[in-house]
Amino acid sequence: MTISWTFAPLGDAALLLETAEDGTGNATCAALNLAATLEAAPPPGFVAAVPAIASLLVVFDPLQLAHAVLAAHLRGLLANPVTTATAPGRVVPIAVRYGGADGPDLTAAAAALGLSPTELVTLHTAEPYRVMMIGFAPGYPYIGPLPQQLHLPRRATPRAAVPAGSVAIAAGLTGIYPTKLPGGWHLIGRTDVRLFDPTVEPPSLLTPGDYVQFVAEGSEN
């Protein structure tokens, strides 16, 4: 599948590549692969590549590299993609207590989807899902894409404070709140796994390209 990217300068020292995400995860895979290719064979002046769901931010040293030169280099890589550049991602198990006080939206979310709570949990734990990006807050993983049966829009009214460790679904994705944060996703469970610790290196437990295998633990459905 050919993916069309747009290029836009972002300040003096970065270039942003963007494309459309169709819900298949293909754009994320392409961004991860291009990031891995750059990191394996960086051009002079390359600093970092930050992949997201449907974009890639490339940071560089403007004293060594210009926007136009970098864009030409990237277009060359996209025309001749190195499909072996991305190593298989880790599969990280995350134990989740579904429902009850830990997942106050589980029953309502299941009803909105035409499922029982048990069926929702079964789908959520059925297979590993890819970490598509880290964003919104330090260590917050956007994970997916989820199967169509689990696609729900965000809540009409966001919560002012979502407890740390809350596992949620919305917009075809699932996420885990690393700290207490505001949020508008449907809370279906909670984990004790610590996703972000600024005292360790790397501080984020998960990285784009990893996979998360959710495991039901003490579910209250």
PDB file of C-alpha atoms in Angstrom:
ATOM      1  CA  MET A   1       0.000   0.000   0.000  1.00  0.00           C
ATOM      2  CA  THR A   2       1.389   3.382  -1.026  1.00  0.00           C
ATOM      3  CA  ILE A   3       1.148   6.085   1.625  1.00  0.00           C
ATOM      4  CA  SER A   4       1.211   9.750   0.612  1.00  0.00           C
ATOM      5  CA  TRP A   5       3.089  12.034   3.002  1.00  0.00           C
ATOM      6  CA  THR A   6       3.070  15.806   3.303  1.00  0.00           C
ATOM      7  CA  PHE A   7       6.187  17.661   4.479  1.00  0.00           C
ATOM      8  CA  ALA A   8       6.156  20.817   6.587  1.00  0.00           C
ATOM      9  CA  PRO A   9       9.005  22.674   8.344  1.00  0.00           C
ATOM     10  CA  LEU A  10       8.506  22.915  12.097  1.00  0.00           C
ATOM     11  CA  GLY A  11      10.749  25.743  13.212  1.00  0.00           C
ATOM     12  CA  ASP A  12      14.392  25.853  12.154  1.00  0.00           C
ATOM     13  CA  ALA A  13      15.341  22.394  13.343  1.00  0.00           C
ATOM     14  CA  ALA A  14      12.522  19.979  12.564  1.00  0.00           C
ATOM     15  CA  LEU A  15      10.503  18.581   9.698  1.00  0.00           C
ATOM     16  CA  LEU A  16       7.028  17.125  10.160  1.00  0.00           C
ATOM     17  CA  LEU A  17       5.731  14.359   7.885  1.00  0.00           C
ATOM     18  CA  GLU A  18       1.988  13.699   8.014  1.00  0.00           C
ATOM     19  CA  THR A  19      -0.424  11.349   6.323  1.00  0.00           C
ATOM     20  CA  ALA A  20      -3.985  10.097   6.782  1.00  0.00           C
ATOM     21  CA  GLU A  21      -4.765   7.254   9.177  1.00  0.00           C
ATOM     22  CA  ASP A  22      -7.507   4.938   7.923  1.00  0.00           C
ATOM     23  CA  GLY A  23      -7.839   2.873  11.088  1.00  0.00           C
ATOM     24  CA  THR A  24      -5.738  -0.018   9.791  1.00  0.00           C
ATOM     25  CA  GLY A  25      -2.489   0.969  11.490  1.00  0.00           C
ATOM     26  CA  ASN A  26      -0.640   1.118   8.149  1.00  0.00           C
ATOM     27  CA  ALA A  27       0.386   4.750   8.648  1.00  0.00           C
ATOM     28  CA  THR A  28       1.792   3.948  12.080  1.00  0.00           C
ATOM     29  CA  CYS A  29       3.789   1.029  10.681  1.00  0.00           C
ATOM     30  CA  ALA A  30       5.198   3.260   7.943  1.00  0.00           C
ATOM     31  CA  ALA A  31       6.193   5.971  10.446  1.00  0.00           C
ATOM     32  CA  LEU A  32       7.865   3.406  12.723  1.00  0.00           C
ATOM     33  CA  ASN A  33       9.734   1.867   9.818  1.00  0.00           C
ATOM     34  CA  LEU A  34      10.976   5.224   8.534  1.00  0.00           C
ATOM     35  CA  ALA A  35      12.086   6.220  12.033  1.00  0.00           C
ATOM     36  CA  ALA A  36      13.997   2.949  12.412  1.00  0.00           C
ATOM     37  CA  THR A  37      15.636   3.434   8.994  1.00  0.00           C
ATOM     38  CA  LEU A  38      16.805   6.936   9.950  1.00  0.00           C
ATOM     39  CA  GLU A  39      18.163   5.748  13.287  1.00  0.00           C
ATOM     40  CA  ALA A  40      20.012   2.830  11.678  1.00  0.00           C
ATOM     41  CA  ALA A  41      21.682   5.036   9.049  1.00  0.00           C
ATOM     42  CA  PRO A  42      21.317   8.682  10.123  1.00  0.00           C
ATOM     43  CA  PRO A  43      22.272  11.472   7.730  1.00  0.00           C
ATOM     44  CA  PRO A  44      24.746  14.091   9.036  1.00  0.00           C
ATOM     45  CA  GLY A  45      22.948  16.420  11.432  1.00  0.00           C
ATOM     46  CA  PHE A  46      20.174  13.984  12.344  1.00  0.00           C
ATOM     47  CA  VAL A  47      19.092  14.301  16.000  1.00  0.00           C
ATOM     48  CA  ALA A  48      15.920  12.268  16.518  1.00  0.00           C
ATOM     49  CA  ALA A  49      12.844  10.773  14.878  1.00  0.00           C
ATOM     50  CA  VAL A  50       9.571  10.775  16.820  1.00  0.00           C
ATOM     51  CA  PRO A  51       6.866   8.572  15.281  1.00  0.00           C
ATOM     52  CA  ALA A  52       3.152   9.010  16.005  1.00  0.00           C
ATOM     53  CA  ILE A  53      -0.087   7.457  14.750  1.00  0.00           C
ATOM     54  CA  ALA A  54       0.025   9.145  11.339  1.00  0.00           C
ATOM     55  CA  SER A  55       3.076  11.393  11.455  1.00  0.00           C
ATOM     56  CA  LEU A  56       6.813  11.505  11.973  1.00  0.00           C
ATOM     57  CA  LEU A  57       8.750  14.404  13.469  1.00  0.00           C
ATOM     58  CA  VAL A  58      12.382  14.511  12.385  1.00  0.00           C
ATOM     59  CA  VAL A  59      14.627  16.762  14.477  1.00  0.00           C
ATOM     60  CA  PHE A  60      17.994  17.885  13.095  1.00  0.00           C
ATOM     61  CA  ASP A  61      20.880  20.284  13.621  1.00  0.00           C
ATOM     62  CA  PRO A  62      20.268  23.245  11.275  1.00  0.00           C
ATOM     63  CA  LEU A  63      24.002  23.996  11.233  1.00  0.00           C
ATOM     64  CA  GLN A  64      24.584  20.648   9.522  1.00  0.00           C
ATOM     65  CA  LEU A  65      21.362  19.977   7.649  1.00  0.00           C
ATOM     66  CA  ALA A  66      18.729  22.011   5.797  1.00  0.00           C
ATOM     67  CA  HIS A  67      15.015  21.338   5.474  1.00  0.00           C
ATOM     68  CA  ALA A  68      15.243  20.836   1.716  1.00  0.00           C
ATOM     69  CA  VAL A  69      18.180  18.434   1.941  1.00  0.00           C
ATOM     70  CA  LEU A  70      16.485  16.385   4.651  1.00  0.00           C
ATOM     71  CA  ALA A  71      13.199  16.309   2.722  1.00  0.00           C
ATOM     72  CA  ALA A  72      14.996  15.019  -0.377  1.00  0.00           C
ATOM     73  CA  HIS A  73      16.713  12.349   1.717  1.00  0.00           C
ATOM     74  CA  LEU A  74      13.397  11.259   3.252  1.00  0.00           C
ATOM     75  CA  ARG A  75      11.655  11.128  -0.119  1.00  0.00           C
ATOM     76  CA  GLY A  76      14.423   8.848  -1.321  1.00  0.00           C
ATOM     77  CA  LEU A  77      13.885   6.545   1.658  1.00  0.00           C
ATOM     78  CA  LEU A  78      10.137   6.521   1.087  1.00  0.00           C
ATOM     79  CA  ALA A  79      10.610   5.663  -2.583  1.00  0.00           C
ATOM     80  CA  ASN A  80      12.824   2.729  -1.621  1.00  0.00           C
ATOM     81  CA  PRO A  81      11.592   1.628   1.821  1.00  0.00           C
ATOM     82  CA  VAL A  82      13.768  -0.665   3.916  1.00  0.00           C
ATOM     83  CA  THR A  83      11.142  -3.041   5.233  1.00  0.00           C
ATOM     84  CA  THR A  84      13.598  -4.953   7.421  1.00  0.00           C
ATOM     85  CA  ALA A  85      14.656  -1.914   9.436  1.00  0.00           C
ATOM     86  CA  THR A  86      12.088  -2.328  12.214  1.00  0.00           C
ATOM     87  CA  ALA A  87      12.826  -5.121  14.656  1.00  0.00           C
ATOM     88  CA  PRO A  88       9.843  -7.040  16.063  1.00  0.00           C
ATOM     89  CA  GLY A  89       8.352  -5.107  18.950  1.00  0.00           C
ATOM     90  CA  ARG A  90       8.318  -6.437  22.484  1.00  0.00           C
ATOM     91  CA  VAL A  91       5.111  -7.951  23.788  1.00  0.00           C
ATOM     92  CA  VAL A  92       4.480  -6.458  27.234  1.00  0.00           C
ATOM     93  CA  PRO A  93       1.817  -8.149  29.381  1.00  0.00           C
ATOM     94  CA  ILE A  94      -0.381  -5.746  31.351  1.00  0.00           C
ATOM     95  CA  ALA A  95      -2.605  -7.276  34.047  1.00  0.00           C
ATOM     96  CA  VAL A  96      -5.938  -5.447  34.333  1.00  0.00           C
ATOM     97  CA  ARG A  97      -8.753  -5.565  36.854  1.00  0.00           C
ATOM     98  CA  TYR A  98     -11.803  -5.063  34.645  1.00  0.00           C
ATOM     99  CA  GLY A  99     -15.087  -3.555  35.800  1.00  0.00           C
ATOM    100  CA  GLY A 100     -16.296  -2.568  39.231  1.00  0.00           C
ATOM    101  CA  ALA A 101     -14.687   0.469  40.833  1.00  0.00           C
ATOM    102  CA  ASP A 102     -11.615  -0.034  38.626  1.00  0.00           C
ATOM    103  CA  GLY A 103     -13.611   0.109  35.394  1.00  0.00           C
ATOM    104  CA  PRO A 104     -16.712   2.198  36.077  1.00  0.00           C
ATOM    105  CA  ASP A 105     -17.642   2.515  32.377  1.00  0.00           C
ATOM    106  CA  LEU A 106     -17.343  -1.177  31.480  1.00  0.00           C
ATOM    107  CA  THR A 107     -21.029  -2.044  31.704  1.00  0.00           C
ATOM    108  CA  ALA A 108     -22.233   1.089  29.881  1.00  0.00           C
ATOM    109  CA  ALA A 109     -19.549   0.777  27.199  1.00  0.00           C
ATOM    110  CA  ALA A 110     -20.439  -2.859  26.600  1.00  0.00           C
ATOM    111  CA  ALA A 111     -24.133  -1.986  26.312  1.00  0.00           C
ATOM    112  CA  ALA A 112     -23.369   0.802  23.830  1.00  0.00           C
ATOM    113  CA  LEU A 113     -21.442  -1.703  21.732  1.00  0.00           C
ATOM    114  CA  GLY A 114     -24.140  -4.372  21.910  1.00  0.00           C
ATOM    115  CA  LEU A 115     -21.884  -6.636  23.961  1.00  0.00           C
ATOM    116  CA  SER A 116     -21.881  -8.105  27.424  1.00  0.00           C
ATOM    117  CA  PRO A 117     -19.095  -6.914  29.752  1.00  0.00           C
ATOM    118  CA  THR A 118     -17.504 -10.367  29.471  1.00  0.00           C
ATOM    119  CA  GLU A 119     -17.529 -10.153  25.659  1.00  0.00           C
ATOM    120  CA  LEU A 120     -15.909  -6.716  25.774  1.00  0.00           C
ATOM    121  CA  VAL A 121     -13.137  -8.000  28.058  1.00  0.00           C
ATOM    122  CA  THR A 122     -12.658 -11.063  25.850  1.00  0.00           C
ATOM    123  CA  LEU A 123     -12.137  -8.843  22.789  1.00  0.00           C
ATOM    124  CA  HIS A 124      -9.851  -6.457  24.686  1.00  0.00           C
ATOM    125  CA  THR A 125      -7.623  -9.336  25.817  1.00  0.00           C
ATOM    126  CA  ALA A 126      -7.874 -11.422  22.634  1.00  0.00           C
ATOM    127  CA  GLU A 127      -4.546 -10.427  21.085  1.00  0.00           C
ATOM    128  CA  PRO A 128      -1.579  -8.094  21.532  1.00  0.00           C
ATOM    129  CA  TYR A 129      -2.193  -4.557  20.293  1.00  0.00           C
ATOM    130  CA  ARG A 130       0.530  -2.224  19.023  1.00  0.00           C
ATOM    131  CA  VAL A 131       1.738   0.864  20.862  1.00  0.00           C
ATOM    132  CA  MET A 132       1.125   3.397  18.109  1.00  0.00           C
ATOM    133  CA  MET A 133       2.536   6.430  19.882  1.00  0.00           C
ATOM    134  CA  ILE A 134       3.335   7.964  23.274  1.00  0.00           C
ATOM    135  CA  GLY A 135       1.659  11.324  23.826  1.00  0.00           C
ATOM    136  CA  PHE A 136      -0.882  13.515  25.634  1.00  0.00           C
ATOM    137  CA  ALA A 137       1.112  13.038  28.856  1.00  0.00           C
ATOM    138  CA  PRO A 138       4.517  11.463  29.620  1.00  0.00           C
ATOM    139  CA  GLY A 139       4.233   7.707  29.219  1.00  0.00           C
ATOM    140  CA  TYR A 140       0.637   7.696  27.909  1.00  0.00           C
ATOM    141  CA  PRO A 141       0.395   4.983  25.214  1.00  0.00           C
ATOM    142  CA  TYR A 142      -2.065   5.076  22.342  1.00  0.00           C
ATOM    143  CA  ILE A 143      -2.603   1.374  21.598  1.00  0.00           C
ATOM    144  CA  GLY A 144      -4.449  -0.281  18.717  1.00  0.00           C
ATOM    145  CA  PRO A 145      -6.109  -0.355  16.367  1.00  0.00           C
ATOM    146  CA  LEU A 146      -8.866  -2.196  18.196  1.00  0.00           C
ATOM    147  CA  PRO A 147     -11.338  -4.428  16.345  1.00  0.00           C
ATOM    148  CA  GLN A 148     -14.387  -2.674  14.959  1.00  0.00           C
ATOM    149  CA  GLN A 149     -16.569  -4.235  17.665  1.00  0.00           C
ATOM    150  CA  LEU A 150     -14.791  -2.047  20.254  1.00  0.00           C
ATOM    151  CA  HIS A 151     -15.049   1.292  18.443  1.00  0.00           C
ATOM    152  CA  LEU A 152     -16.718   3.914  20.627  1.00  0.00           C
ATOM    153  CA  PRO A 153     -16.565   7.720  20.452  1.00  0.00           C
ATOM    154  CA  ARG A 154     -15.161   9.580  23.439  1.00  0.00           C
ATOM    155  CA  ARG A 155     -17.429  10.310  26.383  1.00  0.00           C
ATOM    156  CA  ALA A 156     -19.721  13.296  25.929  1.00  0.00           C
ATOM    157  CA  THR A 157     -18.458  14.696  29.240  1.00  0.00           C
ATOM    158  CA  PRO A 158     -14.769  14.196  30.126  1.00  0.00           C
ATOM    159  CA  ARG A 159     -13.735  13.496  33.700  1.00  0.00           C
ATOM    160  CA  ALA A 160     -11.691  16.125  35.520  1.00  0.00           C
ATOM    161  CA  ALA A 161      -9.526  13.431  37.128  1.00  0.00           C
ATOM    162  CA  VAL A 162      -8.920   9.862  35.947  1.00  0.00           C
ATOM    163  CA  PRO A 163      -6.977   7.631  38.389  1.00  0.00           C
ATOM    164  CA  ALA A 164      -3.477   6.508  37.448  1.00  0.00           C
ATOM    165  CA  GLY A 165      -3.427   3.068  35.864  1.00  0.00           C
ATOM    166  CA  SER A 166      -6.902   3.383  34.355  1.00  0.00           C
ATOM    167  CA  VAL A 167      -7.334   1.411  31.138  1.00  0.00           C
ATOM    168  CA  ALA A 168      -9.700   3.047  28.668  1.00  0.00           C
ATOM    169  CA  ILE A 169     -11.087   2.805  25.143  1.00  0.00           C
ATOM    170  CA  ALA A 170     -12.207   5.438  22.620  1.00  0.00           C
ATOM    171  CA  ALA A 171     -12.010   6.188  18.900  1.00  0.00           C
ATOM    172  CA  GLY A 172     -10.820   2.705  17.958  1.00  0.00           C
ATOM    173  CA  LEU A 173      -7.904   2.812  20.397  1.00  0.00           C
ATOM    174  CA  THR A 174      -7.127   1.827  23.960  1.00  0.00           C
ATOM    175  CA  GLY A 175      -4.889   3.679  26.406  1.00  0.00           C
ATOM    176  CA  ILE A 176      -3.535   3.584  29.933  1.00  0.00           C
ATOM    177  CA  TYR A 177      -3.391   6.694  32.108  1.00  0.00           C
ATOM    178  CA  PRO A 178       0.142   6.811  33.589  1.00  0.00           C
ATOM    179  CA  THR A 179      -0.796   9.375  36.236  1.00  0.00           C
ATOM    180  CA  LYS A 180      -3.923  11.087  37.540  1.00  0.00           C
ATOM    181  CA  LEU A 181      -5.148  13.120  34.564  1.00  0.00           C
ATOM    182  CA  PRO A 182      -8.280  14.594  33.018  1.00  0.00           C
ATOM    183  CA  GLY A 183      -9.703  12.375  30.319  1.00  0.00           C
ATOM    184  CA  GLY A 184     -12.689  11.609  28.136  1.00  0.00           C
ATOM    185  CA  TRP A 185     -12.166   7.933  27.337  1.00  0.00           C
ATOM    186  CA  HIS A 186     -14.342   5.091  28.672  1.00  0.00           C
ATOM    187  CA  LEU A 187     -12.740   3.501  31.740  1.00  0.00           C
ATOM    188  CA  ILE A 188     -13.004  -0.297  31.556  1.00  0.00           C
ATOM    189  CA  GLY A 189     -10.336  -1.386  34.032  1.00  0.00           C
ATOM    190  CA  ARG A 190      -7.202  -0.522  35.944  1.00  0.00           C
ATOM    191  CA  THR A 191      -3.653  -1.821  36.246  1.00  0.00           C
ATOM    192  CA  ASP A 192      -0.970  -1.497  38.921  1.00  0.00           C
ATOM    193  CA  VAL A 193       1.802  -1.440  36.299  1.00  0.00           C
ATOM    194  CA  ARG A 194       3.804   1.793  36.446  1.00  0.00           C
ATOM    195  CA  LEU A 195       4.044   3.271  32.963  1.00  0.00           C
ATOM    196  CA  PHE A 196       6.266   6.276  33.632  1.00  0.00           C
ATOM    197  CA  ASP A 197       9.119   6.733  36.101  1.00  0.00           C
ATOM    198  CA  PRO A 198      11.362   9.790  35.580  1.00  0.00           C
ATOM    199  CA  THR A 199      14.045   8.269  37.820  1.00  0.00           C
ATOM    200  CA  VAL A 200      14.844   5.408  35.415  1.00  0.00           C
ATOM    201  CA  GLU A 201      16.114   5.245  31.833  1.00  0.00           C
ATOM    202  CA  PRO A 202      14.102   5.035  29.702  1.00  0.00           C
ATOM    203  CA  PRO A 203      11.396   6.642  31.852  1.00  0.00           C
ATOM    204  CA  SER A 204       8.523   5.235  29.764  1.00  0.00           C
ATOM    205  CA  LEU A 205       7.768   1.524  30.137  1.00  0.00           C
ATOM    206  CA  LEU A 206       6.375   1.331  26.606  1.00  0.00           C
ATOM    207  CA  THR A 207       7.736   2.654  23.347  1.00  0.00           C
ATOM    208  CA  PRO A 208       6.151   2.965  19.875  1.00  0.00           C
ATOM    209  CA  GLY A 209       6.359  -0.383  18.110  1.00  0.00           C
ATOM    210  CA  ASP A 210       5.893  -2.436  21.282  1.00  0.00           C
ATOM    211  CA  TYR A 211       2.806  -4.581  21.725  1.00  0.00           C
ATOM    212  CA  VAL A 212       0.608  -4.774  24.805  1.00  0.00           C
ATOM    213  CA  GLN A 213      -1.128  -7.993  25.777  1.00  0.00           C
ATOM    214  CA  PHE A 214      -3.885  -7.147  28.235  1.00  0.00           C
ATOM    215  CA  VAL A 215      -4.560  -9.917  30.752  1.00  0.00           C
ATOM    216  CA  ALA A 216      -7.742 -10.042  32.844  1.00  0.00           C
ATOM    217  CA  GLU A 217      -6.947 -10.325  36.537  1.00  0.00           C
ATOM    218  CA  GLY A 218      -9.662 -10.567  39.161  1.00  0.00           C
ATOM    219  CA  SER A 219     -12.250  -9.271  36.690  1.00  0.00           C
ATOM    220  CA  GLU A 220     -15.513  -8.016  38.104  1.00  0.00           C
ATOM    221  CA  ASN A 221     -17.933  -8.158  35.230  1.00  0.00           C
TER     222      ASN A 221
END
